[in-house]
Short mmCIF file of C-alpha atoms and ligand atoms in Angstrom, two decimals:
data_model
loop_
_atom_site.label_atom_id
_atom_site.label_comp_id
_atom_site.label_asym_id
_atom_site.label_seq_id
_atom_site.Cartn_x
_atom_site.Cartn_y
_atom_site.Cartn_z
CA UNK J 38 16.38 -23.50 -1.76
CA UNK J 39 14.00 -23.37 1.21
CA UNK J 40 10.62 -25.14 0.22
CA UNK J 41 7.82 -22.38 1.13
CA UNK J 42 4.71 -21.74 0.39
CA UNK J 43 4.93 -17.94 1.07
CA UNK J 44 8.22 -17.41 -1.11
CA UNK J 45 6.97 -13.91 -2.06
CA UNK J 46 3.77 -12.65 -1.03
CA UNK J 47 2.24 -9.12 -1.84
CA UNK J 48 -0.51 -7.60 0.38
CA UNK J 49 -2.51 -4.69 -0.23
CA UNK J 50 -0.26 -3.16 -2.39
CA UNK J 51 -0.91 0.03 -4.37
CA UNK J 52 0.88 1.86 -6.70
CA UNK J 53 -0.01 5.78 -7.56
CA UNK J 54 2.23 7.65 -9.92
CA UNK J 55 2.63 11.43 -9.21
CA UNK J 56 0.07 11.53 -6.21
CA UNK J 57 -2.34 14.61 -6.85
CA UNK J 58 -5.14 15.67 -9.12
CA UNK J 59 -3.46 13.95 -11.87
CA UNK J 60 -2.41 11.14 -10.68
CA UNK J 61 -2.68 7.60 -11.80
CA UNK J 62 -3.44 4.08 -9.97
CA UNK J 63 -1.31 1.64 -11.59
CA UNK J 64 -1.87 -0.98 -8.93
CA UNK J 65 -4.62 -1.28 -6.54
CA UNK J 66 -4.91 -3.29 -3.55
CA UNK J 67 -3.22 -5.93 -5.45
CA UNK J 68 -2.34 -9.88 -3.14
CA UNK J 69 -1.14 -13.24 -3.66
CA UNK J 70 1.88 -15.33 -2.97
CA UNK J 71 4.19 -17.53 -4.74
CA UNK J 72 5.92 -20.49 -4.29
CA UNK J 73 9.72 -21.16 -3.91
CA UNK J 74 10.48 -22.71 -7.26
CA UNK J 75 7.36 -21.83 -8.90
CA UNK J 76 7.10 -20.02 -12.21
CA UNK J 77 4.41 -17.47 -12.25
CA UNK J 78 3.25 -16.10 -15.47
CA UNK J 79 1.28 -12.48 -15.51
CA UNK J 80 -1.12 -11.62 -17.99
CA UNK J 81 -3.00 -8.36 -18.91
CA UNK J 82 -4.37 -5.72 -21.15
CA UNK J 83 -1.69 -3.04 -22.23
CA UNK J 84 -1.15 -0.38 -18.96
CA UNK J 85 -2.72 -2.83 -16.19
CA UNK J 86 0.82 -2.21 -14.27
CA UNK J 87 2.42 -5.39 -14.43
CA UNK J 88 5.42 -3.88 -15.59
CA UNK J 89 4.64 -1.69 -12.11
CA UNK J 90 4.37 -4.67 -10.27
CA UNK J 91 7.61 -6.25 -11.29
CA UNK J 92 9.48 -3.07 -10.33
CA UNK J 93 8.03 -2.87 -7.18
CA UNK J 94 8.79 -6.39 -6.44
CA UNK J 95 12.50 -5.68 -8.00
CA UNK J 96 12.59 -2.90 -5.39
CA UNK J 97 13.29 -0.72 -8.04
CA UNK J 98 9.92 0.93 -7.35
CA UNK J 99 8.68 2.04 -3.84
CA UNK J 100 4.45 0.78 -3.21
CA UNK J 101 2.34 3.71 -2.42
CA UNK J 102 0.68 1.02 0.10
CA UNK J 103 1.14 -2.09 1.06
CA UNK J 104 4.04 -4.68 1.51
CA UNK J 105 6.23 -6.70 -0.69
CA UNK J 106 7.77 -9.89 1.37
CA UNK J 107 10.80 -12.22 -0.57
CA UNK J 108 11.78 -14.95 1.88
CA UNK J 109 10.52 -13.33 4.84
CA UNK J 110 11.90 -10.01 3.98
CA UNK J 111 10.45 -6.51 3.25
CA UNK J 112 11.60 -5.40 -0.29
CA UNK J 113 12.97 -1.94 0.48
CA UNK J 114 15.45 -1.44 -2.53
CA UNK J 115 16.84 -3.99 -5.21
CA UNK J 116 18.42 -7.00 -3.68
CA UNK J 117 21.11 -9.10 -4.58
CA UNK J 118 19.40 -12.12 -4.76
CA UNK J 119 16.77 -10.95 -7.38
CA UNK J 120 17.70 -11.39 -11.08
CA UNK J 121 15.93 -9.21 -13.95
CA UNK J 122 15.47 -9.52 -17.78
CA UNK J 123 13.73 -7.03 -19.26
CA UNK J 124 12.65 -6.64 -23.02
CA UNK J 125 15.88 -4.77 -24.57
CA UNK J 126 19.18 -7.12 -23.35
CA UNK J 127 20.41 -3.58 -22.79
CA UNK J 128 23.99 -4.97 -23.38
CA UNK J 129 27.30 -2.55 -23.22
CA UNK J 130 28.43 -2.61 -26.49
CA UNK J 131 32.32 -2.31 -26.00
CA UNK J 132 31.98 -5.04 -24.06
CA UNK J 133 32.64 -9.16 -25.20
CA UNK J 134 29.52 -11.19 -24.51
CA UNK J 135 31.71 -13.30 -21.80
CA UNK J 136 32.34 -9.79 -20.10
CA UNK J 137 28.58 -8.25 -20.05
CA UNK J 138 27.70 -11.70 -18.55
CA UNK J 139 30.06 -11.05 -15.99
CA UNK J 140 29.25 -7.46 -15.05
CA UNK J 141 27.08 -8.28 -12.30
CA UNK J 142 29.88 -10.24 -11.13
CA UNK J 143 32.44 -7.30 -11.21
CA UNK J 144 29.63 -4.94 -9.70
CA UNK J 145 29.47 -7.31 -6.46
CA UNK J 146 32.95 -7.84 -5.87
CA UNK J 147 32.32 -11.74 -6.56
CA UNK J 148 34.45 -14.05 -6.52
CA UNK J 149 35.95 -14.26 -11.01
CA UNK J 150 37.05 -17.48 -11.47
CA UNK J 151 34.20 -18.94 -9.71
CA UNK J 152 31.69 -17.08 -11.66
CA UNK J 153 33.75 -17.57 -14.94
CA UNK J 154 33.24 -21.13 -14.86
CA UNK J 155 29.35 -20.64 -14.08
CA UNK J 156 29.81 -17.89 -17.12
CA UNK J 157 30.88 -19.92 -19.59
CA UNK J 158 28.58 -23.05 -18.68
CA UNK J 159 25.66 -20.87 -18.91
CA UNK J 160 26.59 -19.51 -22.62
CA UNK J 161 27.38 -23.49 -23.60
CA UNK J 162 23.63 -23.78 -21.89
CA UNK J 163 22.31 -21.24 -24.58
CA UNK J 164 24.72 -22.10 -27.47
CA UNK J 165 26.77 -19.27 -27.31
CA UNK J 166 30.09 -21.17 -26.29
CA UNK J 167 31.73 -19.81 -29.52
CA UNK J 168 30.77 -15.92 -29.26
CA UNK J 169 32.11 -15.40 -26.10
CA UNK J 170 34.81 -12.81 -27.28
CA UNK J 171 32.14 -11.35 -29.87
CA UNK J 172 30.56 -7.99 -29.60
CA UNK J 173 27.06 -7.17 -28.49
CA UNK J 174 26.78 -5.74 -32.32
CA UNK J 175 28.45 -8.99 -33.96
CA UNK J 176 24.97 -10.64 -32.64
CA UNK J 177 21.37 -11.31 -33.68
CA UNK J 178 18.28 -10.01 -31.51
CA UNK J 179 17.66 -13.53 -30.20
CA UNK J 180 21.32 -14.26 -29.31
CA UNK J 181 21.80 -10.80 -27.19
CA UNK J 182 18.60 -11.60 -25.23
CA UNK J 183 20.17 -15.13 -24.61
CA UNK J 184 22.84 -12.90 -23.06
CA UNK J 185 20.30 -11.16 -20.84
CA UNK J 186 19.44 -14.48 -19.53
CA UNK J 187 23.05 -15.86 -18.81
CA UNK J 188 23.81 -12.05 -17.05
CA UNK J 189 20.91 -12.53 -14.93
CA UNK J 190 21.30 -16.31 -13.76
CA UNK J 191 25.37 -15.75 -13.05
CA UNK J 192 25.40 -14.68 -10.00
CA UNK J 193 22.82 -17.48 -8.87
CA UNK J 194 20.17 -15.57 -8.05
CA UNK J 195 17.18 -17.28 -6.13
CA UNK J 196 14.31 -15.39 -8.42
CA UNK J 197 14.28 -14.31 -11.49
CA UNK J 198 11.79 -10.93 -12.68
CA UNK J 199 11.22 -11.25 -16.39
CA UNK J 200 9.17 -8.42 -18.06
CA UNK J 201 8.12 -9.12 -21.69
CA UNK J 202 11.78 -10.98 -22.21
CA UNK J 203 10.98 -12.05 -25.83
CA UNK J 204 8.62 -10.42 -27.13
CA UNK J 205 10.48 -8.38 -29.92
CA UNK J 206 11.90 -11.70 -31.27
CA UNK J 207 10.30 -13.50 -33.98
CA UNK J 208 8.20 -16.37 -33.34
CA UNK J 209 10.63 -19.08 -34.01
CA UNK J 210 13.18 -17.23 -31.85
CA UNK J 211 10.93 -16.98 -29.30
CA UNK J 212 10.33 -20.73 -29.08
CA UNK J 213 13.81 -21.62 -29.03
CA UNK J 214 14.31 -19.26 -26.40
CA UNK J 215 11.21 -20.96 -24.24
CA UNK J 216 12.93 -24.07 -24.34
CA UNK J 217 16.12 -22.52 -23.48
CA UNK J 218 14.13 -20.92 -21.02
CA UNK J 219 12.85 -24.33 -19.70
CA UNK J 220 15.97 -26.19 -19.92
CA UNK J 221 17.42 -23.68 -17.70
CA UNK J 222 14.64 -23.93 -15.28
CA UNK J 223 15.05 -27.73 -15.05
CA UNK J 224 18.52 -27.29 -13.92
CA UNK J 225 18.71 -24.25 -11.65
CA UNK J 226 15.36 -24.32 -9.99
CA UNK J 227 14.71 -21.42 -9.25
CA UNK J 228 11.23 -18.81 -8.35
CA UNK J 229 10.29 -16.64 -11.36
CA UNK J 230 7.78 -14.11 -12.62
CA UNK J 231 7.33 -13.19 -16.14
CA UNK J 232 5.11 -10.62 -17.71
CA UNK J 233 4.04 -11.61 -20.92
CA UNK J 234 1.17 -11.08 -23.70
CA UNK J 235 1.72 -14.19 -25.26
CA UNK J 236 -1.30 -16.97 -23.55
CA UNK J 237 0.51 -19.39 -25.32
CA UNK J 238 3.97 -18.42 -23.54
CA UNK J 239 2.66 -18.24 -20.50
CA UNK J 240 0.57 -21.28 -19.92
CA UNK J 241 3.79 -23.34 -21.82
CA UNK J 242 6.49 -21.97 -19.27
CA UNK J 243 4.39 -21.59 -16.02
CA UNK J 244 3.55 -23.24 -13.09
CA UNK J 245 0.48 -20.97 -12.14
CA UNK J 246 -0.99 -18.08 -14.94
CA UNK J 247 -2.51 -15.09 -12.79
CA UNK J 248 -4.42 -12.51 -15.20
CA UNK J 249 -4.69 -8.87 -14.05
CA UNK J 250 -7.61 -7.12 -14.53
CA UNK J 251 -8.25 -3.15 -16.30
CA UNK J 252 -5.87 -0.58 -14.32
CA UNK J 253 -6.01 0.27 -11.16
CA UNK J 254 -5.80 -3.82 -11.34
CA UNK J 255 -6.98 -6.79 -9.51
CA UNK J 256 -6.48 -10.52 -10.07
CA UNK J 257 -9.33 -11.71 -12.07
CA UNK J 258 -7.82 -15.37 -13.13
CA UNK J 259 -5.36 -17.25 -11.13
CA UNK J 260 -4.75 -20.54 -13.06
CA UNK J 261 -3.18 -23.88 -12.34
CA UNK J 262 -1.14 -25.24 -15.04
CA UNK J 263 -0.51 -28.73 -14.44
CA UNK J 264 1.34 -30.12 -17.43
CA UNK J 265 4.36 -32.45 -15.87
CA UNK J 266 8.04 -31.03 -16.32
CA UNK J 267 10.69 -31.71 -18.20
CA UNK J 268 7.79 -30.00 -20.65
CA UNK J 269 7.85 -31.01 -24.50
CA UNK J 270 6.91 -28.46 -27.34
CA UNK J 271 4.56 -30.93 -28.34
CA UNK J 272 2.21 -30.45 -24.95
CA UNK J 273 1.12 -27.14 -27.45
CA UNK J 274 -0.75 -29.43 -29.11
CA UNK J 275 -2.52 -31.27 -26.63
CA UNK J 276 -6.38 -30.64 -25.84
CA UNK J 277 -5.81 -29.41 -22.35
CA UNK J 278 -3.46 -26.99 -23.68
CA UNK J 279 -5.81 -25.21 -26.05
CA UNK J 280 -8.42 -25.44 -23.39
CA UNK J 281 -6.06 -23.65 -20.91
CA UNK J 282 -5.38 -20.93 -23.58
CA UNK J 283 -9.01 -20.56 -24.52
CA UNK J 284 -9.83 -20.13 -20.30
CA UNK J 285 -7.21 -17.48 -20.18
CA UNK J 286 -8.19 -15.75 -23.21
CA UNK J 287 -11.78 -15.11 -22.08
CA UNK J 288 -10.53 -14.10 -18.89
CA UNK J 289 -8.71 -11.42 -20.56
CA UNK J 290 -11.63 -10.54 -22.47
CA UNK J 291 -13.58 -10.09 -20.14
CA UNK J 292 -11.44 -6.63 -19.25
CA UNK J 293 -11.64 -5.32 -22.57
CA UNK J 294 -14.14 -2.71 -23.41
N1 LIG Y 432 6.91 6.37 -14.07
C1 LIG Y 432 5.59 6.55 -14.28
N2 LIG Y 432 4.99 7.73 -14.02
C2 LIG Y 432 3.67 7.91 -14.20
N3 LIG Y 432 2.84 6.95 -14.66
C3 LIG Y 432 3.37 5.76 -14.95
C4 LIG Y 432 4.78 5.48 -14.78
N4 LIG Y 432 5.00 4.20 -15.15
C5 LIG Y 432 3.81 3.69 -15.53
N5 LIG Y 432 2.83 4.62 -15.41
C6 LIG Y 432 1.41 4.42 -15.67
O1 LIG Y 432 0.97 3.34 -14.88
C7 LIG Y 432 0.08 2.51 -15.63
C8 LIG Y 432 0.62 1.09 -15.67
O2 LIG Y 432 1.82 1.07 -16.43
P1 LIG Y 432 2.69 -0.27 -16.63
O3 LIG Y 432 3.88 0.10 -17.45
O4 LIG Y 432 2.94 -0.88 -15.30
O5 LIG Y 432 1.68 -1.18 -17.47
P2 LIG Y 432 1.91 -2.58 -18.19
O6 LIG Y 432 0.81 -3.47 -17.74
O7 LIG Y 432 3.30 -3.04 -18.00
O8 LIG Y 432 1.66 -2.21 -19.72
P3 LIG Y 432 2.27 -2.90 -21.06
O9 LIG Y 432 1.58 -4.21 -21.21
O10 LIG Y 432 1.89 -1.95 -22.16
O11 LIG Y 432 3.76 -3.03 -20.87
C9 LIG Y 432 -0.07 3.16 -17.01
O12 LIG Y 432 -1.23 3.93 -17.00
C10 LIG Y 432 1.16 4.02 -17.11
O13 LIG Y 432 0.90 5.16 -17.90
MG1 LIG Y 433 4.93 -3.37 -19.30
#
């Protein structure tokens, strides 16, 4: 990957939703740039438009105003390049778990033996070596969202859009699947964005925590987070970590009412 500062930027964007007397700002004026291997964590009260935000920078959304650059290019519609979890794994359930990791792959025309190989390393990655021929149902909440993450990184996409990912997992679920998240990182380098309402999530996976403001939203925090990687579970307990959080939090709380 290109090193660059500028990786994607967003300036001036907007978002209104059914322009008109009723309409609603989701995003307003809205700027900032990330990295090329940097994971950037959003954070915000319920309907700031971050989910808005990560369409838009999906393409999957147009901006009312404003532009959306990823590696020099205007976003105009979805690109290849960009991978997405969302919060459901939305799996196709007559499908094996090898075979909705490969979908992308048989959307694109890829090469299959190629991305087979990749496939299957990515499910040994997330433990799933031995459910490869399984059904979506044959499969716990936490192991279809490990899935969602193996369908998105098999094509070898350069970022990776994750809104809310684990948040309908359990807690213990949803650390595993940090450190999965992590280990994953470590290896395949790559730019991400996650939306998530978890502080603790956020400042343990990121590289930079930005905190949206009340809708139509602005930045209000845009946070450092230092801690070196390969990151340990056990940096949760540090000092620094709780002071992080308790930064963050009263950021956030500072929107509310
Ligand atoms: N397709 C749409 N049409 C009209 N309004 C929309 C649409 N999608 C979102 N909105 C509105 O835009 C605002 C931002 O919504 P968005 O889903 O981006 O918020 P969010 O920060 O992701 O919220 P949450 O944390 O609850 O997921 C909300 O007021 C929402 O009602
Ligand atoms: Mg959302």
């Amino acid at each position: 990957m290109v090193e660059r500062a500028d990786y994607v930027t967003l300036e001036g964007v907007s978002k209104i939703y059914n322009p008109g007397p009723a309409q609603v700002e989701a995003v307003s004026q809205l700027g900032f740039s990330v990295r090329s291997g940097e994971f950037v964590s959003i954070l915000g009260p319920s309907g700031c438009g971050k989910s808005t935000l990560l369409m838009m920078v999906a393409g999957l959304e147009t901006a009312t105003t404003g532009a959306i650059h990823i590696a020099g290019e205007r976003v105009e519609r979805p690109r290849l390049q960009t991978g997405i979890i969302f919060q459901d794994p939305t799996l196709l359930p007559w499908k094996s778990v090898l075979d909705n990791v490969m979908f992308p792959v048989h959307i694109q025309g890829l090469d299959e033996a190629q991305h087979r190989a990749r496939a299957m390393s990515l499910l040994q990655m997330v433990g799933l070596t031995d459910f490869a021929e399984k059904r979506p149902h044959q499969l716990s909440g936490g192991m279809k969202q490990r899935v969602a993450i193996c369908r998105a990184l098999v094509t070898d996409p350069d970022l990776l859009l994750m809104d809310e990912p684990f948040s309908a997992l359990d807690a213990i679920t949803r650390d595993e699947l940090n450190v999965a998240l992590l280990d994953i990182w470590q290896r395949h380098h790559k730019t991400g964005l996650f939306v998530t309402h978890s502080i603790r999530e956020a400042v343990f996976l990121s590289d930079r925590v930005i905190v949206m403001g009340r809708r139509p939203s602005r930045i209000v925090a845009d946070v450092r987070i230092d801690f070196s990687r390969p990151r340990d579970v056990h940096v949760q307990e540090s000092p620094e970590f709780t002071r992080l959080c308790t930064q963050l939090r009263d950021a956030i709380e500072s929107q509310h009412g």
